Amino acid sequence: MKELQGMRLTDRIGNTPLIRLNHLSDATGCEILGKAEFMNPGGSVKDRAALGIVRDAEARGLLKPGGTIVEGTAGNTGIGLTVVGNSLGYPTIIVMPDNQSQDKVDTLRAYGADVRLVPACPFADPGHFVHQSRRIAEELNAQNPGSALWANQFDNVANREFHQATTGQEIWQQTGGQVDGFVCAVGTGGTLAGISRALKTHSDSITIAISDPTGSALYSYFTTGELKAAGGSISEGIGTSRITENFADTQVDVPYQIPDSESIPLVYELIRQEGLCCGGSTGVNVAGAVRLARELGPGHVITTILCDSGLRYRERLFNREFLASKGLELPDWLSL
Ligand code: PMP
């Protein structure tokens, strides 16, 4: 039989379209372009970190055939690792804080991940989901050496390196090198750190901005040198209290702090005016892109990340009572 060369699922990670946000581009006089990471097979930007970490671990002999991948995650990295793991034959154990949207937990269970929910607590607490996931991997490896990989997305720089090699190069190529600015929020920092490095290597004059949600410590870090957080946000997967290995030594030119009152209305605007239904972190990113467009002035090309689908947060983003409890509201045209 003639050999058929079907595409592999993992080959569909990356090479996402760069979508022009028409309304916001016209309003600012800039080209505001969003990298459609929600179109990855697992539905988020974290598919890239997942594949980068798995390929790196395979190459270094840390992940053997059939080995178990263990990770602590707000959800999307778990989904990415499970999609990649299922496709390549690695089961996953996913440790998540219990304050994340139910849709992400349901999605992980639907993909067959072994999901372990733990109480949400500060990183310094040994019960934090990241530490619990590390201990699970250590125990598996103590019982059966080499049987488990702790993905360690926050401090494993394979995350950043994959973004540098793929997302950053794609943005440079898709804009034909005509990119003036890039902005996004930080969870592990892999996305911003990798893209920043790739773009700065091509041209040091590209402005890199961070759009940090309230409740995260990075805006304060870049403005005062001190890691200090205040307030909160309903956005998930972003914001941090520390400088991760992935984010360390990343050149950030402009810091923005984005409150939910600015980002969440943009989530609905993207639905209504662009036909794009994305989650809260995308609202934070796009708010940063609008601020950067206004700061640089008309005629510039600003790029950002459309991280995941808003339907992943259905019972929060489209829930009048939940929003009201956070001082937010649905727009009039949404008949929910
Ligand atoms: N948006 C969403 C929805 C996420 O899940 C994450 C990752 N936790 C991010 C943005 C941030 O990406 P990174 O970890 O690369 O900083």
PDB file of C-alpha atoms and ligand atoms in Angstrom, residues 44-46 49 73-77 104 153-154 159 163 184-193 235-239 247 279-282 285 305-309 312-313, ligand 1:
ATOM      1  CA  SER A  44      -4.900  27.651  24.250  1.00  0.00           C
ATOM      2  CA  VAL A  45      -1.466  29.260  24.080  1.00  0.00           C
ATOM      3  CA  LYS A  46      -0.298  26.623  26.586  1.00  0.00           C
ATOM      4  CA  ALA A  49       4.606  25.178  26.426  1.00  0.00           C
ATOM      5  CA  THR A  73      -1.522  24.204  36.531  1.00  0.00           C
ATOM      6  CA  ALA A  74      -4.366  26.710  36.448  1.00  0.00           C
ATOM      7  CA  GLY A  75      -5.776  24.380  33.785  1.00  0.00           C
ATOM      8  CA  ASN A  76      -4.651  25.259  30.278  1.00  0.00           C
ATOM      9  CA  THR A  77      -1.177  23.748  30.584  1.00  0.00           C
ATOM     10  CA  LYS A 104     -11.336  23.653  32.585  1.00  0.00           C
ATOM     11  CA  GLN A 153       6.160  24.951  33.472  1.00  0.00           C
ATOM     12  CA  PHE A 154       7.061  27.929  35.692  1.00  0.00           C
ATOM     13  CA  ASN A 159       8.608  26.632  27.898  1.00  0.00           C
ATOM     14  CA  HIS A 163       7.928  30.343  22.351  1.00  0.00           C
ATOM     15  CA  CYS A 184       0.869  40.328  26.797  1.00  0.00           C
ATOM     16  CA  ALA A 185       0.265  39.254  30.371  1.00  0.00           C
ATOM     17  CA  VAL A 186       2.423  36.850  32.370  1.00  0.00           C
ATOM     18  CA  GLY A 187       1.537  33.579  34.080  1.00  0.00           C
ATOM     19  CA  THR A 188       4.710  31.506  33.844  1.00  0.00           C
ATOM     20  CA  GLY A 189       6.142  34.244  31.629  1.00  0.00           C
ATOM     21  CA  GLY A 190       7.069  31.748  28.916  1.00  0.00           C
ATOM     22  CA  THR A 191       5.047  33.558  26.261  1.00  0.00           C
ATOM     23  CA  LEU A 192       6.289  37.093  26.949  1.00  0.00           C
ATOM     24  CA  ALA A 193       9.883  36.041  27.653  1.00  0.00           C
ATOM     25  CA  SER A 235      -8.875  36.575  34.714  1.00  0.00           C
ATOM     26  CA  GLU A 236      -7.306  33.123  35.024  1.00  0.00           C
ATOM     27  CA  GLY A 237      -3.870  31.776  34.166  1.00  0.00           C
ATOM     28  CA  ILE A 238      -2.127  35.137  34.539  1.00  0.00           C
ATOM     29  CA  GLY A 239      -0.608  37.180  37.323  1.00  0.00           C
ATOM     30  CA  PHE A 247      10.583  35.224  33.076  1.00  0.00           C
ATOM     31  CA  GLY A 279     -11.175  34.485  27.900  1.00  0.00           C
ATOM     32  CA  GLY A 280     -10.300  37.152  30.457  1.00  0.00           C
ATOM     33  CA  SER A 281      -6.533  37.005  29.905  1.00  0.00           C
ATOM     34  CA  THR A 282      -7.119  37.954  26.272  1.00  0.00           C
ATOM     35  CA  ASN A 285      -3.714  41.475  26.577  1.00  0.00           C
ATOM     36  CA  ILE A 305      -1.987  37.011  22.096  1.00  0.00           C
ATOM     37  CA  LEU A 306      -5.575  35.701  21.897  1.00  0.00           C
ATOM     38  CA  CYS A 307      -4.972  33.079  24.597  1.00  0.00           C
ATOM     39  CA  ASP A 308      -8.023  30.821  24.815  1.00  0.00           C
ATOM     40  CA  SER A 309     -11.781  30.624  24.306  1.00  0.00           C
ATOM     41  CA  ARG A 312     -13.837  27.933  28.784  1.00  0.00           C
ATOM     42  CA  TYR A 313     -15.188  30.397  31.409  1.00  0.00           C
TER      43      TYR A 313
HETATM   44  N1  PMP B   1      -3.689  33.161  29.394  1.00  0.00           N
HETATM   45  C1  PMP B   1      -4.177  31.980  29.817  1.00  0.00           C
HETATM   46  C2  PMP B   1      -5.632  31.712  29.663  1.00  0.00           C
HETATM   47  C3  PMP B   1      -3.317  31.043  30.411  1.00  0.00           C
HETATM   48  O1  PMP B   1      -3.804  29.866  30.844  1.00  0.00           O
HETATM   49  C4  PMP B   1      -1.952  31.363  30.558  1.00  0.00           C
HETATM   50  C5  PMP B   1      -0.996  30.387  31.185  1.00  0.00           C
HETATM   51  N2  PMP B   1      -1.154  30.098  32.515  1.00  0.00           N
HETATM   52  C6  PMP B   1      -1.493  32.609  30.121  1.00  0.00           C
HETATM   53  C7  PMP B   1      -2.397  33.474  29.521  1.00  0.00           C
HETATM   54  C8  PMP B   1      -0.061  33.079  30.355  1.00  0.00           C
HETATM   55  O2  PMP B   1       0.910  32.429  29.595  1.00  0.00           O
HETATM   56  P1  PMP B   1       2.371  32.210  30.172  1.00  0.00           P
HETATM   57  O3  PMP B   1       2.279  31.090  31.180  1.00  0.00           O
HETATM   58  O4  PMP B   1       3.175  31.825  28.973  1.00  0.00           O
HETATM   59  O5  PMP B   1       2.841  33.455  30.812  1.00  0.00           O
END
